[in-house]
mmCIF file of C-alpha atoms in Angstrom:
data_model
loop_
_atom_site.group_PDB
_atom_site.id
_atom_site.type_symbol
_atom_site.label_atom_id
_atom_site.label_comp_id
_atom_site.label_asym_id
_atom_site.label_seq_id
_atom_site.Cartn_x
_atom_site.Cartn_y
_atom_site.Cartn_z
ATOM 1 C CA UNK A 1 0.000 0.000 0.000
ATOM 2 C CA UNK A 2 1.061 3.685 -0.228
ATOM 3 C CA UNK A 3 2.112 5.255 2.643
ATOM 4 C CA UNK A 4 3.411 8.904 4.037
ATOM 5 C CA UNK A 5 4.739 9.536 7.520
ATOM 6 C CA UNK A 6 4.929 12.901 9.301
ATOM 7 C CA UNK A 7 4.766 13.452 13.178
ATOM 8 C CA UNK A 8 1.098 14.538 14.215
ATOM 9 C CA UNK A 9 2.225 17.499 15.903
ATOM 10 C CA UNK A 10 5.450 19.463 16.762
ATOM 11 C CA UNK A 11 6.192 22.616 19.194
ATOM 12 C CA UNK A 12 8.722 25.093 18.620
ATOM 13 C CA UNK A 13 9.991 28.753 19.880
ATOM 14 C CA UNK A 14 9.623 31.828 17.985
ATOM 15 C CA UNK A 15 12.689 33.125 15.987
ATOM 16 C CA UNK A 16 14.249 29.107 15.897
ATOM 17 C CA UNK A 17 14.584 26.581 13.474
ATOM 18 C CA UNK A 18 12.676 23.519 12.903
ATOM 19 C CA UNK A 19 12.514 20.480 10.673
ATOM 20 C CA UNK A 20 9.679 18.592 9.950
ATOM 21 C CA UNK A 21 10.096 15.127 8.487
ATOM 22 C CA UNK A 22 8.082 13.568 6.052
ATOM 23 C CA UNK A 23 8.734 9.687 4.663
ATOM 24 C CA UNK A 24 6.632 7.620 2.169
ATOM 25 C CA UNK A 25 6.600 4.653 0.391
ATOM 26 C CA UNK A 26 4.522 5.029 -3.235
ATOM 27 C CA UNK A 27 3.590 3.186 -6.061
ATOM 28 C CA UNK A 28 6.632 4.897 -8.333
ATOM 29 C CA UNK A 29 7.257 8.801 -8.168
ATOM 30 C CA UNK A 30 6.827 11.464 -9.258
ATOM 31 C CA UNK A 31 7.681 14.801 -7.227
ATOM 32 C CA UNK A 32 7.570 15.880 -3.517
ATOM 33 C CA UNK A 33 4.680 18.704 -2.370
ATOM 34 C CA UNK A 34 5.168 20.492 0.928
ATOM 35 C CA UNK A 35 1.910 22.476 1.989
ATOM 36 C CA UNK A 36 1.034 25.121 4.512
ATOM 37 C CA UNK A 37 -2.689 24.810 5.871
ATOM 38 C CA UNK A 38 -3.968 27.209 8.515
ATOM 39 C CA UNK A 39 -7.065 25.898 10.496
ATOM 40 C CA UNK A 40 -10.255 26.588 8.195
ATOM 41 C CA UNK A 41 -8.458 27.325 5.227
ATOM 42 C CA UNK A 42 -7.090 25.402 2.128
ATOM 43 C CA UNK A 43 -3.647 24.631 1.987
ATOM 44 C CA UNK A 44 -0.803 26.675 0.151
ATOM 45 C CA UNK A 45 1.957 25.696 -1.532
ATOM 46 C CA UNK A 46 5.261 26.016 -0.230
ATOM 47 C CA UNK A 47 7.608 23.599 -2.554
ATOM 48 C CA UNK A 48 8.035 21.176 -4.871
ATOM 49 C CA UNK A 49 11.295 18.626 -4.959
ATOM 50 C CA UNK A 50 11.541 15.635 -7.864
ATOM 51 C CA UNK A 51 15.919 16.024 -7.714
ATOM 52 C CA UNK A 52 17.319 15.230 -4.866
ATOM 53 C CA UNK A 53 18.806 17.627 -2.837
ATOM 54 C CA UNK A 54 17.836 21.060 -1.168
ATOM 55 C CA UNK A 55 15.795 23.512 -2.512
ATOM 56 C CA UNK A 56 15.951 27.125 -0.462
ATOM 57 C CA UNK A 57 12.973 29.851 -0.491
ATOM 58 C CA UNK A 58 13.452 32.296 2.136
ATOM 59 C CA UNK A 59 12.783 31.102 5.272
ATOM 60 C CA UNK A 60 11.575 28.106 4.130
ATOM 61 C CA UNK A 61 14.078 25.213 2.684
ATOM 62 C CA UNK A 62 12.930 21.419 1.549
ATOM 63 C CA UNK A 63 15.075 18.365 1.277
ATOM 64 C CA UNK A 64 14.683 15.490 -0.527
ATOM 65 C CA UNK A 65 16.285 11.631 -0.535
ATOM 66 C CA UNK A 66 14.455 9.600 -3.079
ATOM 67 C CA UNK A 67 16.413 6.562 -2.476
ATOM 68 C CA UNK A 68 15.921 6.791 1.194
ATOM 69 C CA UNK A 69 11.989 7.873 0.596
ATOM 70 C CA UNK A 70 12.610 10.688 2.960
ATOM 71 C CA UNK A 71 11.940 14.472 2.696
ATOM 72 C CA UNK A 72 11.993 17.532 5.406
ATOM 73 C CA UNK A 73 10.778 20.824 5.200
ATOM 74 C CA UNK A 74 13.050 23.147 7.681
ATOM 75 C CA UNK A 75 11.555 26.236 8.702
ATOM 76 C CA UNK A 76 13.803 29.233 9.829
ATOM 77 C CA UNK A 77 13.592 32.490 11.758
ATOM 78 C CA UNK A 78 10.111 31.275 13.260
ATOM 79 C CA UNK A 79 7.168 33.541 12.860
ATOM 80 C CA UNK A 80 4.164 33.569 15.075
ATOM 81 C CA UNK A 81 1.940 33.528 11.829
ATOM 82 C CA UNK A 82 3.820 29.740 10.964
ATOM 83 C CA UNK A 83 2.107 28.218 13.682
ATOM 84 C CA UNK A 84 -0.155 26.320 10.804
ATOM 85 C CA UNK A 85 -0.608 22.481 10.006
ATOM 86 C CA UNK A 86 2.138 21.503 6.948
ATOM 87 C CA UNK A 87 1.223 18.536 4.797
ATOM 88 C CA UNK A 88 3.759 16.304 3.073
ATOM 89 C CA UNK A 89 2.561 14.544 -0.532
ATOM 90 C CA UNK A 90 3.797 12.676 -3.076
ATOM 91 C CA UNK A 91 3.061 12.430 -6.932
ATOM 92 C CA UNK A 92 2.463 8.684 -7.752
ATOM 93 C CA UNK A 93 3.689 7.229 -10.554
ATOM 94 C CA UNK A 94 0.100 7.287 -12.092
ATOM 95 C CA UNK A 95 0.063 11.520 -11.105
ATOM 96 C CA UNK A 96 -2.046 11.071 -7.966
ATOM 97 C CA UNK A 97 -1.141 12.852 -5.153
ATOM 98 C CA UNK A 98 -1.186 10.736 -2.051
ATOM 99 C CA UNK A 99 -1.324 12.769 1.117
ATOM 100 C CA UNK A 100 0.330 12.519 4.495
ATOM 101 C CA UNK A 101 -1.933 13.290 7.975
ATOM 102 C CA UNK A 102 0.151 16.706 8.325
ATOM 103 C CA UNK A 103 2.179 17.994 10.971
ATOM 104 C CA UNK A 104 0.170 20.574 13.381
ATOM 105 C CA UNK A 105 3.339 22.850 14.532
ATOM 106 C CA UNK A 106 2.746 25.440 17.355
ATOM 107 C CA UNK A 107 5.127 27.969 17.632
ATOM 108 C CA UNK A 108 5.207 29.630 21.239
ATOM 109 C CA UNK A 109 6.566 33.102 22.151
ATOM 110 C CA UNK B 1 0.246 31.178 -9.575
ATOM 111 C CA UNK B 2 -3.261 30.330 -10.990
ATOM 112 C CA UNK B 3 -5.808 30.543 -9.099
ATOM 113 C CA UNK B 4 -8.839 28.084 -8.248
ATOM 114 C CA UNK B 5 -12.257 29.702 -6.720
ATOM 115 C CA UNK B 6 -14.382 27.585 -4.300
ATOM 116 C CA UNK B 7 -17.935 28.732 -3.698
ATOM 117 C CA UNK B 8 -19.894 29.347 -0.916
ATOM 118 C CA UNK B 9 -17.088 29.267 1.279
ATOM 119 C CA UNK B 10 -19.828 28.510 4.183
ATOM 120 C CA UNK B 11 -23.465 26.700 4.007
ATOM 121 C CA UNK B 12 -25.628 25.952 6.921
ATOM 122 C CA UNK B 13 -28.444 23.540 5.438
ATOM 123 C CA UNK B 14 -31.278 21.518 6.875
ATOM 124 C CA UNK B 15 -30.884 17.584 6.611
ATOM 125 C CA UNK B 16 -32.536 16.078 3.805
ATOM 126 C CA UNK B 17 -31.664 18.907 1.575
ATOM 127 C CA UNK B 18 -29.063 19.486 -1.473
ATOM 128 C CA UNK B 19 -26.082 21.039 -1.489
ATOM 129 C CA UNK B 20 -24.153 22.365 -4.479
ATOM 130 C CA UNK B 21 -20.853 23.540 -4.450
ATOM 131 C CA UNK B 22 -18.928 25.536 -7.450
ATOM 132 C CA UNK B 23 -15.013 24.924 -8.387
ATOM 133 C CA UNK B 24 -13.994 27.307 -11.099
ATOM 134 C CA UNK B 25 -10.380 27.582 -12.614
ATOM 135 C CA UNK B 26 -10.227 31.266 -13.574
ATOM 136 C CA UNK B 27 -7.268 31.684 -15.245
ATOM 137 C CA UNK B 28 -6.439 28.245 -16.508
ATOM 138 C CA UNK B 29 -8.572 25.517 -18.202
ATOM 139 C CA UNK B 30 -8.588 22.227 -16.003
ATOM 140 C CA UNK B 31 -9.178 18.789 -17.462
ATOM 141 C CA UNK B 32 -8.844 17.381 -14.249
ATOM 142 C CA UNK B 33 -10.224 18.854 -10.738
ATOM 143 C CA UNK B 34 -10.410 16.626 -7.493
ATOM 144 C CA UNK B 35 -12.726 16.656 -4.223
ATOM 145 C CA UNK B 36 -11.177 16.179 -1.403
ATOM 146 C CA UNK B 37 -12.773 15.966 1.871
ATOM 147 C CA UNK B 38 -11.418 16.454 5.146
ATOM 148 C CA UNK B 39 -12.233 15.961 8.783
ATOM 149 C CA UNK B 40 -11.174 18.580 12.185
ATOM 150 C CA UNK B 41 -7.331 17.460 12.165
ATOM 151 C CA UNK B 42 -6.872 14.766 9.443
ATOM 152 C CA UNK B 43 -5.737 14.968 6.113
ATOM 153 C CA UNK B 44 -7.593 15.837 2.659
ATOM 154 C CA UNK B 45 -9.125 12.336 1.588
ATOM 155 C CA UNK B 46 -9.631 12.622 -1.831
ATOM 156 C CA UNK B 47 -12.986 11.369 -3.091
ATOM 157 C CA UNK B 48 -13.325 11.635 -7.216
ATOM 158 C CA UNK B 49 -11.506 13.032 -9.735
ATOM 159 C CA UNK B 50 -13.858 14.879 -11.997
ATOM 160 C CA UNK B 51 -12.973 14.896 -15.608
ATOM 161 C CA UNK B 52 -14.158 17.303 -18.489
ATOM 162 C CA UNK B 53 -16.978 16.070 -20.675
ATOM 163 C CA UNK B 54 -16.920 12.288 -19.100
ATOM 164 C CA UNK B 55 -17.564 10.496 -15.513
ATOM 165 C CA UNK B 56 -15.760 11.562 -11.970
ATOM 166 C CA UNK B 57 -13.997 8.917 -11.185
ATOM 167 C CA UNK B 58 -15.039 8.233 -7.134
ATOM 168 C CA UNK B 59 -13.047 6.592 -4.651
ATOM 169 C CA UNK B 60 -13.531 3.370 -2.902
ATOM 170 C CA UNK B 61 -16.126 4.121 -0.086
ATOM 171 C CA UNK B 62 -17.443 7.236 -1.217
ATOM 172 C CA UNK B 63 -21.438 7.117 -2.683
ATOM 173 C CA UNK B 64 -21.478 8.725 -5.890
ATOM 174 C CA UNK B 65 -25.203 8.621 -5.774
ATOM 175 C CA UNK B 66 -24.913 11.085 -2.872
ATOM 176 C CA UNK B 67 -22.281 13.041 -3.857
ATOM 177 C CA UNK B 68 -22.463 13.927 -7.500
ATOM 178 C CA UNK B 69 -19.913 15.591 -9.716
ATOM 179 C CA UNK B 70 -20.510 17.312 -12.708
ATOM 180 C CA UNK B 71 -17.700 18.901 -15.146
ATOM 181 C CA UNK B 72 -19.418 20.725 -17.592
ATOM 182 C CA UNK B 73 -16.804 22.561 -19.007
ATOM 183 C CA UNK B 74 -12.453 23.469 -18.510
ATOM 184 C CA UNK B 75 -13.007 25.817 -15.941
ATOM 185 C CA UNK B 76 -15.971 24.373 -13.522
ATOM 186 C CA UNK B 77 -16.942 21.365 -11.556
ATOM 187 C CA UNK B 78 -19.812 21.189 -9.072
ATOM 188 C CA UNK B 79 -20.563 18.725 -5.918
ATOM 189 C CA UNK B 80 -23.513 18.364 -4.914
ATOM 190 C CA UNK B 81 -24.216 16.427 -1.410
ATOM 191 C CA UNK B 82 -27.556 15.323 -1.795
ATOM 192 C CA UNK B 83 -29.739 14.153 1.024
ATOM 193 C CA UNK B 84 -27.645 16.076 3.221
ATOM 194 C CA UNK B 85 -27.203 14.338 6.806
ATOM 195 C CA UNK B 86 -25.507 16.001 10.007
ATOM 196 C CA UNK B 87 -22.689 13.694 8.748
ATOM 197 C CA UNK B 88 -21.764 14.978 5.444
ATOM 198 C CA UNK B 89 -20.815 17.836 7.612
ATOM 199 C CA UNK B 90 -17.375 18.463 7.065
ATOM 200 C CA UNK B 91 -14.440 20.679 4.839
ATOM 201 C CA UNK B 92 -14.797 19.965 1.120
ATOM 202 C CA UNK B 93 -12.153 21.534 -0.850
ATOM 203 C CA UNK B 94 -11.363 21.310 -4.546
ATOM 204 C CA UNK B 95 -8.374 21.391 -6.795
ATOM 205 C CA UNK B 96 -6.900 21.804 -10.219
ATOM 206 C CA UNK B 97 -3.305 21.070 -11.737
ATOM 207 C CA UNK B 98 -2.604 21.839 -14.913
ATOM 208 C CA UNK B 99 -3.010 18.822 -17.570
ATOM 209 C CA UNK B 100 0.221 17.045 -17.365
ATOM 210 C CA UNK B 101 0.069 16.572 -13.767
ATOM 211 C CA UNK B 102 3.671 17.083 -12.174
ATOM 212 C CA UNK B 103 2.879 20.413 -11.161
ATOM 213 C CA UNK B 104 1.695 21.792 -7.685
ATOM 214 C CA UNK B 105 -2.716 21.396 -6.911
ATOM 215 C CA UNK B 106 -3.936 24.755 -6.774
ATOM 216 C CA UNK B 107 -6.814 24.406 -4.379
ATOM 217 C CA UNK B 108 -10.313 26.315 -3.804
ATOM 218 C CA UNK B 109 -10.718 28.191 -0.600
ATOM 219 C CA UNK B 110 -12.563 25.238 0.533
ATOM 220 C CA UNK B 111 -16.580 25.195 1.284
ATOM 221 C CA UNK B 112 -17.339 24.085 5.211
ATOM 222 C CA UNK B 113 -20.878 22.380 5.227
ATOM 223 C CA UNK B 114 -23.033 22.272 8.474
ATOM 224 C CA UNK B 115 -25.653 20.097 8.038
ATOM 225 C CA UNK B 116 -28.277 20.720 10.836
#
């Protein structure tokens, strides 16, 4: 079956740095999606990673290992406004995107 | 990036009525949109992809007598819960990629149903 892990939940400290993980196992592959999804809202996009390696946009900077199946999204210079659920999903090899549960991450003053 | 409008963004409704809900591409022509559902802190569950001119395509588990899909043209796709039941209340949110597929979902601003 197809599978993505994230941690449910994760607590950090404004102005830090933190890393969610993401890993999955997929029928083939096809590209990485990181989302940001404030309560009540649809999610935004934050990246996108098929090459492995780091990609870097501002604050926020994604990493992908397709032979290990694993992915983070690292998060820098915490905001209060990032305190937001972030999903992890991957593009199948038949261009369906299978979701992970998300990662609800509270940032505290 | 192109943007995907999701309408009404709220509905209050009385069980045993209809709901329909509007996706519209408006800067991009969509072949393919998807419903996703989702429930207070889970993830999106998809339940059909809706195709241009032909069937949605529904998940396993998900009543496509009760939830129909209709996508009458590029830029539009409607759900409509029928038979609404305190149940079916819940976050439905659409989204469109551009044909080829290995691009990001741009999503609707989600519709949040209350069925009372």
């Amino acid at each position: 079956g197809q599978n993505i892990d994230q941690p449910t939940e994760m607590t950090a400290t404004e102005g830090a740095i933190v890393q969610i993980n993401c890993t999955y196992q997929t029928s083939g592959f096809n590209g990485l999606f990181w989302y940001q999804q404030h309560a009540g809202e649809a999610p935004t996009f934050l990246s996108y990673n098929v090459l492995d390696g780091l990609e870097e946009k501002g604050r926020f900077s994604s990493f992908l290992s397709r032979s290990k199946g694993y992915s983070y999204l690292l998060l820098k210079e915490l905001q209060m406004k990032d305190s937001a659920s972030y999903l992890c999903a991957v593009l199948d090899s038949n261009y369906q995107l299978i979701w992970g549960a998300g990662t609800k991450l509270i940032i505290k003053p | 990036g192109a943007v995907v409008s999701q309408h009404p963004s709220r509905v209050i409704c009385k069980s045993g009525t209809s709901v329909k809900i509007e996706c519209r591409s408006l800067d991009f022509q969509a072949t393919t949109m998807f419903w996703y559902r989702q429930f207070p802190k889970k993830s999106l569950m998809l339940m059909a992809t809706s195709n241009e001119g032909s069937k949605a395509t529904y998940e396993q588990g998900v009543e496509k007598d009760k939830f129909l899909i209709n996508h009458a043209s590029l830029t539009l796709s409607t759900l409509t819960v029928t038979s609404a039941h305190p149940e079916d209340s819940s976050f439905y949110i659409c989204s469109a990629r551009y044909t080829g597929g290995d691009t990001e979902a741009f999503f609707g601003q989600g519709t949040r149903l209350t069925v009372v």
